Every structure is written in C-alpha cells, then in structure tokens.
C-alpha positions as a Python dict, from the first residue, in 0.01 Angstrom:
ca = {
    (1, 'X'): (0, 0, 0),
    (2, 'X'): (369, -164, -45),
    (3, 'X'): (283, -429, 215),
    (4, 'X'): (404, -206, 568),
    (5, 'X'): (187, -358, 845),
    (6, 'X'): (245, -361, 1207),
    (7, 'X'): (467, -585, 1382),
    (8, 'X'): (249, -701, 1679),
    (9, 'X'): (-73, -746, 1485),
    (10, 'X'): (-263, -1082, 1397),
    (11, 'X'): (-217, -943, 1024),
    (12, 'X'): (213, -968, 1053),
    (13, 'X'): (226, -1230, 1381),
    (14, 'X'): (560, -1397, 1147),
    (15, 'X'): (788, -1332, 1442),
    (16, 'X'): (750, -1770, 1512),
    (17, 'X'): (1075, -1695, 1755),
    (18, 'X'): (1142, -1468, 2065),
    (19, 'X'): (1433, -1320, 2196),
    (20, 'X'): (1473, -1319, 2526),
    (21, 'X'): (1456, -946, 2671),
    (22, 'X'): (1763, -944, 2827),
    (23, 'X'): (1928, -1070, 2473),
    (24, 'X'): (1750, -774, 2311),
    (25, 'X'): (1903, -529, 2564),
    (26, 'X'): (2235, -657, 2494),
    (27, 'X'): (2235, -689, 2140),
    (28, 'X'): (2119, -291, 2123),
    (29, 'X'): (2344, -202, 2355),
    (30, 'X'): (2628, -347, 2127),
    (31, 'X'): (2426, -178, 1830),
    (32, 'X'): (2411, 172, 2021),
    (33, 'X'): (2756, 200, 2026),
    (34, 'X'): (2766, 389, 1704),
    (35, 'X'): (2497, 624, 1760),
    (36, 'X'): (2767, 917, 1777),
    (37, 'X'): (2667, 1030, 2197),
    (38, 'X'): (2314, 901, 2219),
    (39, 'X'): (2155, 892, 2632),
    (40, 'X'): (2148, 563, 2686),
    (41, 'X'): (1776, 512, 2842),
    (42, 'X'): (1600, 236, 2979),
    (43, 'X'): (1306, 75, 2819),
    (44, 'X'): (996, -99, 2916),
    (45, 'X'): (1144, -453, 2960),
    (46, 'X'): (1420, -315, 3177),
    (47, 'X'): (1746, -346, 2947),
    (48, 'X'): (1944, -30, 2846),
    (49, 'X'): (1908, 126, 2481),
    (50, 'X'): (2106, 391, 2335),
    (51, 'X'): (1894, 625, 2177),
    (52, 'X'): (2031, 846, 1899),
    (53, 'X'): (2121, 1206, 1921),
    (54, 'X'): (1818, 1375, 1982),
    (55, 'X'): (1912, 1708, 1846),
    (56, 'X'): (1940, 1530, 1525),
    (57, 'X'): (1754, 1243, 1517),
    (58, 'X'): (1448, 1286, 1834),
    (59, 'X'): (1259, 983, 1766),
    (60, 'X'): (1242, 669, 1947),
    (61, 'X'): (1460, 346, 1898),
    (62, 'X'): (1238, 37, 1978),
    (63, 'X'): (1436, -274, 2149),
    (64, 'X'): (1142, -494, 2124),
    (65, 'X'): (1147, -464, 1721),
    (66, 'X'): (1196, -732, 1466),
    (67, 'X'): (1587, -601, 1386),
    (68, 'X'): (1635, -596, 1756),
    (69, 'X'): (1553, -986, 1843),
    (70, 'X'): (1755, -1076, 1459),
    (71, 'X'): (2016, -952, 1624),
    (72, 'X'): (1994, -1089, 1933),
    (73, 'X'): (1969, -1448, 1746),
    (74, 'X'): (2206, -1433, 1538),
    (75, 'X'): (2475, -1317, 1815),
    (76, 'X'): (2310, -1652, 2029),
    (77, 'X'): (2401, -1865, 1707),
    (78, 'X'): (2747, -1711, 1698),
    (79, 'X'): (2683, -1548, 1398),
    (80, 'X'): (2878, -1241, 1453),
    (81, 'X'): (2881, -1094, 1154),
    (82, 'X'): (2508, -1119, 1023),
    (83, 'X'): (2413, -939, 1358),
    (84, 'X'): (2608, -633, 1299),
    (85, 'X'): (2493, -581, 969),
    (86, 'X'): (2097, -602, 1136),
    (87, 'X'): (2239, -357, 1402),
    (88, 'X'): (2238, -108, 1094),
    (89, 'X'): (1848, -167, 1138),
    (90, 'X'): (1799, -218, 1481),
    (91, 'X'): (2004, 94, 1628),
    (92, 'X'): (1763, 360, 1433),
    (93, 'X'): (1383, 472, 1476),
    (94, 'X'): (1172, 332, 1256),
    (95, 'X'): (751, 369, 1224),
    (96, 'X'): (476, 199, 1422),
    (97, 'X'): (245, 60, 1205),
    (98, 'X'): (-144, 112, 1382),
    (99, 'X'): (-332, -140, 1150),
    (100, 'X'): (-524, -315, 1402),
    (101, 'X'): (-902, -232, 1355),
    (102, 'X'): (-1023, -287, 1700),
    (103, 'X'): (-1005, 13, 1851),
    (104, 'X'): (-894, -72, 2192),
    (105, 'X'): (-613, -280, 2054),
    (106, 'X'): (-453, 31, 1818),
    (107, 'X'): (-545, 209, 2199),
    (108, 'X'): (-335, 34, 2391),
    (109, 'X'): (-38, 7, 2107),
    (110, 'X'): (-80, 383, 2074),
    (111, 'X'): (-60, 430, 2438),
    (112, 'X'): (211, 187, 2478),
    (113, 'X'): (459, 310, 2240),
    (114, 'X'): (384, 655, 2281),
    (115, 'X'): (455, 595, 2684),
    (116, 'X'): (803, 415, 2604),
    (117, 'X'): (832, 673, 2383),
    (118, 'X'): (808, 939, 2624),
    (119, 'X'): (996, 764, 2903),
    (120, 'X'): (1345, 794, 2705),
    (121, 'X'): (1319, 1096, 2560),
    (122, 'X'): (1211, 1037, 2275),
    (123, 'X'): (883, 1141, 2033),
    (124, 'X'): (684, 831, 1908),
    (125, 'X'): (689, 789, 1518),
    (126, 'X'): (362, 622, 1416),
    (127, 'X'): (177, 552, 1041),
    (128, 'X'): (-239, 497, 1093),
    (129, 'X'): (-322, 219, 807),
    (130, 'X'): (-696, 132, 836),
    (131, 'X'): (-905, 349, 568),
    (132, 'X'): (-1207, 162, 457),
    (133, 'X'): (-1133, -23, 129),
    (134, 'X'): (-746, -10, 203),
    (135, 'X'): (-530, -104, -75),
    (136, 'X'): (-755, -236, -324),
    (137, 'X'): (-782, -576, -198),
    (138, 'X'): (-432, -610, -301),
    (139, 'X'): (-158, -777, -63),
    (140, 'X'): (-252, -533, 239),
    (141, 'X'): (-623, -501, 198),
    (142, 'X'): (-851, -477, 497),
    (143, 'X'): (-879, -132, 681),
    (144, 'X'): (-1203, -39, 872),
    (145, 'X'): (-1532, -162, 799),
    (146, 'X'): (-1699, 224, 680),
    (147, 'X'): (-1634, 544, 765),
    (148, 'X'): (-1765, 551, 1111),
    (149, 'X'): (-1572, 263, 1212),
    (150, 'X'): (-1264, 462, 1064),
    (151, 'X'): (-1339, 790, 1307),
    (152, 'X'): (-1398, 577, 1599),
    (153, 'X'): (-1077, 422, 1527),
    (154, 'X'): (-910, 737, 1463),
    (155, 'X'): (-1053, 876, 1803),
    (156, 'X'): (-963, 565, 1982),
    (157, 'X'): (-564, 605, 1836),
    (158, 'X'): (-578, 989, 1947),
    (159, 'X'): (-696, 846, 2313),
    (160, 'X'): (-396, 662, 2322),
    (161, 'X'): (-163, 941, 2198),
    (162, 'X'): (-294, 1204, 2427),
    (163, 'X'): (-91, 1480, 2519),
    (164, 'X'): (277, 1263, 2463),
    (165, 'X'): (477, 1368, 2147),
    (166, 'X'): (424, 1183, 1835),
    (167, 'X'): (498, 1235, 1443),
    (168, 'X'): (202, 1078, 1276),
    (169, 'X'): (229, 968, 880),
    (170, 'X'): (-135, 947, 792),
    (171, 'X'): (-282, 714, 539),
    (172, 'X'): (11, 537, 309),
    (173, 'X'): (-141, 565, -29),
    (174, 'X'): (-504, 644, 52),
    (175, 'X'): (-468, 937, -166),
    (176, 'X'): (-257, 780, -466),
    (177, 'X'): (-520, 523, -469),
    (178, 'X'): (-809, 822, -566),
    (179, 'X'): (-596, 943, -824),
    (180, 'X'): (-498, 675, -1002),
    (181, 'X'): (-862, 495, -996),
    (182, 'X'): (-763, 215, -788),
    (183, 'X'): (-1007, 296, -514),
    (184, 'X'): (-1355, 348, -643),
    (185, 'X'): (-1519, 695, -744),
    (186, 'X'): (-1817, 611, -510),
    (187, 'X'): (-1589, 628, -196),
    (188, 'X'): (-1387, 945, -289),
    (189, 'X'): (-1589, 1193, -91),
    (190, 'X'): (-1630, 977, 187),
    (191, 'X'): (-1217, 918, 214),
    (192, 'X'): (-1170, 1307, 205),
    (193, 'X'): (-1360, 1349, 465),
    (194, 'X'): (-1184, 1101, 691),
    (195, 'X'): (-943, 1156, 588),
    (196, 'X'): (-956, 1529, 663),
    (197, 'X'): (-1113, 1465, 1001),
    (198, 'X'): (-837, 1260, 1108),
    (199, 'X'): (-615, 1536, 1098),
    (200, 'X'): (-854, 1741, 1279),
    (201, 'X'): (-820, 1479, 1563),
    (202, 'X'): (-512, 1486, 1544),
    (203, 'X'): (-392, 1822, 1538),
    (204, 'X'): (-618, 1889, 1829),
    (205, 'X'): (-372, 1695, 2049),
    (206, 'X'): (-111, 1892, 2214),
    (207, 'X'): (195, 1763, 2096),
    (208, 'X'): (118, 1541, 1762),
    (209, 'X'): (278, 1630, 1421),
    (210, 'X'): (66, 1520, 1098),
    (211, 'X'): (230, 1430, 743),
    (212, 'X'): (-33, 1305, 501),
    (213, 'X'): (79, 1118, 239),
    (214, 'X'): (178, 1253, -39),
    (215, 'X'): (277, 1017, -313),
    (216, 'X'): (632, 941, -461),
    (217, 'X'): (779, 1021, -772),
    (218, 'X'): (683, 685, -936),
    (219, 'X'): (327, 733, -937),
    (220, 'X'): (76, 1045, -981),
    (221, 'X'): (251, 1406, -1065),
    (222, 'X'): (185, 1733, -813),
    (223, 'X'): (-58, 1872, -1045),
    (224, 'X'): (-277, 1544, -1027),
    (225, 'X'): (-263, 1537, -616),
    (226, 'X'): (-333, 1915, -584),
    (227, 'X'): (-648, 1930, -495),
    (228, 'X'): (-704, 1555, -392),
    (229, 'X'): (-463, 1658, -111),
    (230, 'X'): (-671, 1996, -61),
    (231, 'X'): (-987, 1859, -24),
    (232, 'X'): (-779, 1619, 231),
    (233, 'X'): (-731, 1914, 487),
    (234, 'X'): (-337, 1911, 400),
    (235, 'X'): (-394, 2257, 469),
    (236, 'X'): (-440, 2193, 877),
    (237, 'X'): (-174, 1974, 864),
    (238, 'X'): (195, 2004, 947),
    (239, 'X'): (299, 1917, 552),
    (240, 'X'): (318, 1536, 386),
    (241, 'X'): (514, 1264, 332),
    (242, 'X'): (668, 1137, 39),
    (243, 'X'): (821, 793, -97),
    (244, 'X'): (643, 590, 176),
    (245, 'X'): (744, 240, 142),
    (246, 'X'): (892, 321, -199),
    (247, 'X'): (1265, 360, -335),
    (248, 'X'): (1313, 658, -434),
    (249, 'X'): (1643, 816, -432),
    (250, 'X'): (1664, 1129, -182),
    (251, 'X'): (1774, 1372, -422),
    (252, 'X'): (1484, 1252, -670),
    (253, 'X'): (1188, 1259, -369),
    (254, 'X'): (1322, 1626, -268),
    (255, 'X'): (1272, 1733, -564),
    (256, 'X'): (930, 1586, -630),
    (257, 'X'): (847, 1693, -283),
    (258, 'X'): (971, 2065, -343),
    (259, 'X'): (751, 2109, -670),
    (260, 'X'): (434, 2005, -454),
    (261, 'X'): (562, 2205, -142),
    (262, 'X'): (490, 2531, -350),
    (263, 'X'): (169, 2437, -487),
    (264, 'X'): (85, 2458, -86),
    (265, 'X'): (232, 2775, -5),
    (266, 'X'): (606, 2583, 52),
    (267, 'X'): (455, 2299, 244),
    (268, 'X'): (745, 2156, 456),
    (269, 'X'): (745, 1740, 416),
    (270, 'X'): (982, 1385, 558),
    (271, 'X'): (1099, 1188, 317),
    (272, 'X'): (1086, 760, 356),
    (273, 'X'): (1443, 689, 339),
    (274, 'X'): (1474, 360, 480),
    (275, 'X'): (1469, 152, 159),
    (276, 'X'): (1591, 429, -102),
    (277, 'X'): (1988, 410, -125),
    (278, 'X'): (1999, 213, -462),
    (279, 'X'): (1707, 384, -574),
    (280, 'X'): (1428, 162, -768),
    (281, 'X'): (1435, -142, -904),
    (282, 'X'): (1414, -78, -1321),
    (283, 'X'): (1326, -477, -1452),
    (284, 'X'): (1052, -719, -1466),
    (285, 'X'): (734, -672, -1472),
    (286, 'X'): (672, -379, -1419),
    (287, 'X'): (332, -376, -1208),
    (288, 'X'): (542, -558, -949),
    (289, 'X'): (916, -337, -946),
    (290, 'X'): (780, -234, -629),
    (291, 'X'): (753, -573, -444),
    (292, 'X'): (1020, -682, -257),
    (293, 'X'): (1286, -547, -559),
    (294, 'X'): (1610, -738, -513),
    (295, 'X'): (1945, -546, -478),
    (296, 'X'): (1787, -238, -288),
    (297, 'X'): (1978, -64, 23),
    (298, 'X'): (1899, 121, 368),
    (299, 'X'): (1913, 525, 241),
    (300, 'X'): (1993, 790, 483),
    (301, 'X'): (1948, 765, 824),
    (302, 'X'): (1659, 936, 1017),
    (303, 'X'): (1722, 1215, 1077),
    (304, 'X'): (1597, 1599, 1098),
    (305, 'X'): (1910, 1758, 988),
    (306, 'X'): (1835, 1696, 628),
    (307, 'X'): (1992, 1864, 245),
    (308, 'X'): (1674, 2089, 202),
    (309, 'X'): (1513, 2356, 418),
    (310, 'X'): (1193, 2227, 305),
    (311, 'X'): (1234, 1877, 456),
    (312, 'X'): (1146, 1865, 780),
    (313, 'X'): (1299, 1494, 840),
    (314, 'X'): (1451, 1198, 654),
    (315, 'X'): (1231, 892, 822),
    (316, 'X'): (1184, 551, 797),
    (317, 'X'): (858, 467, 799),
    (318, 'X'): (856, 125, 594),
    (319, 'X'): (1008, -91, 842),
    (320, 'X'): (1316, -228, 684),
    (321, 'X'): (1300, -565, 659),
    (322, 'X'): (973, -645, 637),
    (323, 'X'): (815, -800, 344),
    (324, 'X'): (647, -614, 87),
    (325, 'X'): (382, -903, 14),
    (326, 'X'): (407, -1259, -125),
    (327, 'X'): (601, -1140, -421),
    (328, 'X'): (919, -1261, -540),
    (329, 'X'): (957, -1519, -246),
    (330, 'X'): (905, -1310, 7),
    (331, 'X'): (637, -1399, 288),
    (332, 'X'): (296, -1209, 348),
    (333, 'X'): (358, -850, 385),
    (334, 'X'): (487, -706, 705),
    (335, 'X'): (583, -999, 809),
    (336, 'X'): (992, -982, 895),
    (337, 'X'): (1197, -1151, 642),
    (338, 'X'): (1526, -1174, 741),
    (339, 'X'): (1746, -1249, 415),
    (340, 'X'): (1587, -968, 268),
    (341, 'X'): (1702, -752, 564),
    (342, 'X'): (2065, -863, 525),
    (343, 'X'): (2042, -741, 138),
    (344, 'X'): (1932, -359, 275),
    (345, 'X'): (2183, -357, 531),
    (346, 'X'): (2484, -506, 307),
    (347, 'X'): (2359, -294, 39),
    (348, 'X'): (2396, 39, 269),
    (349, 'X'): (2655, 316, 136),
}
C-alpha cells in the first residue's frame, strides 16, 4: 500500500501534540464557514462542526482529525495563514483507516466513528487494511496473522458498523499486489476468498456500501484485474475504487475506471481524489514516484455529484497529509506530516 494507516493506531501514534477540544471546535468552525450551507452539528467532544452539504457531499467531517488539531495550532501560534490553508483539509470528509488487528480495538473505532457518524447526519467513510501478508513487507506491512484471524477481524469491524450507514473501501491494493506478483502465488486463493467473504459480511449489514479496490491507472490494466476482481466477489459488491492513495488525475482515473466498469456489466466506482490535482509525479526513481512525490495538490473535493454517471463519488480516502512512508524525508507512513500538508493545500486549484 502507499503508506495510508489509521490515525489513532500504535502503527501512526505521530500526533506527539494535542489540541485542546475546544481549540478543535473553533478552528472547524472557522474552517466550516466555506462549506456552501452545511448543518452545523455537534460532535462527540461537544464543539460545533459544520458538516458539508449532504445532498452533495453525505459523509462525515471528523473534528478530532490530524488537519483539525494543525489548525487549531497553528491559529494558537498566531499563524494565521498556515491554518487556513490546513482548513482546505480539515473542513472535508476524509477515510478511517481500520488497521488495528485486535479485533476489539478496530470494534470500538468502528463503532465509534460510525456513532459520531450517525449523530450529525452523516454516513461513516471507512478503508479495512489488515489482509494477511499486507503490502509485501514494504513500508505498511503487517495485516492479520492468517486468514481466520482476517474473518474474525472482518466480523468484529461489521459488529461495530451494525446497522449505521457506512461507505466501506475494502482492501487498498490487496488485489494489485496478486497481479503484479508482489504477494505470493501460494496465498492467492486464500486472499480471494477473504477477500470475497468480507464483502459478504459486509453487504449483509443494512446500510453499508462496499468498493473493492480496483487499481489505478499506473499499475495493472482492466484486462489483467478481470477476473482477479471476479473471483473477489466484485460481483456482490456495490462497484470499486480506483486511484487509492495514488495521483491520478480525475479525468485519467474515469477513464481507466469506465473501461473496467463495462467489463462488469457498467460497474459504478469513487474515485481517490484527495492527492490527484497535479497528477503524478514523472522523475526519479521510478520504483519510488509514488512516495511522498513533491509538488502534488488536493484534487476535487468529495463529493457525489461527480463528471461521469458511472462514478458514484469523488472521495478521499488517503488522508491528506499523511506520510506515504520514510521516503523522501517524510516520517513512517500514516503518520501526519505537516509541511507536506501545506504543499497539497497550497498546491490546490
């Protein structure tokens, strides 16, 4: 994966400093003043929060995320004008990372989101990271120890969804990593089939949307993640997700997107926008253009009223701002880095 990992985990615990929740609630107040009519809504530490639109944009805006105490920092150092270019962070949805591998730990951070979720409004938007063998041992290897530890987990996430509205984004790159040999023939079968009965889970909870990923237009083409996706169970699911944690351009990802909609009977998908407006980075090495690429910018805003009838959502599900991995400076991956979220936000069109 492109280093995305939760921000209340052991595996991302960089947040050294803490906000003050009262100091969050102002400084998204302030940043909810542009969200064109959004309710404002209260949230779990008692502050106000203006949510966006939720005609256009229904997912939840988290005031206890790493943009959201930046902010409230840099307005405490008087530094006016680095806080309202984080507000272009802070004021939007962005994913959950569920990483943790103790079950009643991604539990209670499924049931806790979901339930602040729920209280404004809102739907929950969540990404489940903990396949066996996850990432290849590179910078965000772990995941569960086999496969049974992997459904329990799964069935211990869906416990703490239960019947509150979520968008899950299933798996970053478990799939990519089949097709392009990373992962290791002998555990194909076995990350199908959890694969596929995690959606099964999922989908039989009453209000949960699944998007399993579906790869970007960097990496393997439709025809190679056909029937890797097939024997996946993309069929029960609600469609897939493309250019997670990747850059993309829109135009570029709805087009990739589109040709592997039809090989799936016009499979809707969501599009990872939140990193994507200067699309990749095209020098250095080029095993590592994906790592923390300097000069990128936020992309479009989440969002459900996208360019394409086949898009169901523009999303961002990489958490802007957080590293990629120990690449180019940057500190382990997921951790929040806030120079680098300065460049996305300066960077935005």
């Amino acid at each position: 994966m492109y280093g995305s990992e939760d921000h209340r985990t052991s595996r991302s615990a960089g947040r050294g400093w803490k906000a003050s929740a009262a100091a969050v609630g102002a400084a998204l107040l302030i940043a909810g003043c542009s969200s064109d009519g959004g309710e404002a809504d209260p949230d779990p530490s008692g502050s106000q929060v203006r949510q966006q639109p939720k005609a256009s944009d229904p997912y939840w805006v988290d005031p206890r995320g790493n943009a959201a105490q930046q902010v409230a920092e840099y307005r405490q150092d008087g530094n006016d004008a680095a806080a309202r270019q984080i507000e272009k962070i802070a004021s939007q949805p962005v994913a959950e990372w569920i990483t943790d591998p103790d079950n009643a730990a991604a539990e209670t951070q499924a049931r806790e989101h979901t339930e602040a979720a729920t209280k404004a409004d809102r739907d929950a938007l969540l990404a489940l990271y903990n396949i066996p063998h996850r990432d290849c041992g590179q910078y965000s290897k772990g995941g569960a120890a086999d496969g049974n530890a992997y459904r329990a987990w799964i069935d211990s996430v869906a416990q703490g969804i239960g019947d509150r509205n979520a968008t899950v984004i299933l798996e970053p790159d478990a799939l990519l990593h089949v097709v392009d040999g990373c992962t290791p023939g002998e555990f194909h079968g076995e990350r199908f089939d959890l694969l596929k009965g995690a959606i099964e889970k999922l989908k039989s909870l009453k209000n949960t949307k699944v998007y399993l990923d579906g790869g970007n237009p960097g990496g393997p083409k439709p025809d190679d993640l056909y029937q890797p996706l097939k024997s996946a169970g993309i069929d029960q699911a609600d469609g897939f997700a493309v250019n997670v944690s990747n850059y993309y351009g829109t135009a570029e990802s709805t087009a990739f997107g589109k040709e592997l909609s039809m090989k799936f009977g016009n499979k809707p998908f969501v599009i990872d926008t939140s990193r994507n407006g200067n699309g990749p980075y095209t020098e250095g090495d080029p095993d590592e253009r994906w790592c923390n690429p300097p000069g990128r910018a936020l992309g479009e805003a989440p969002t459900t009223k996208t360019a394409d009838e086949a898009v169901d959502a523009y999303l961002w599900i990489k958490r802007p701002g957080e590293s990629d991995g120990e690449c180019k400076g940057g500190p382990p991956a997921g951790q929040w880095w806030p120079e680098y979220a300065l460049g996305l936000a300066k960077g935005a069109k």
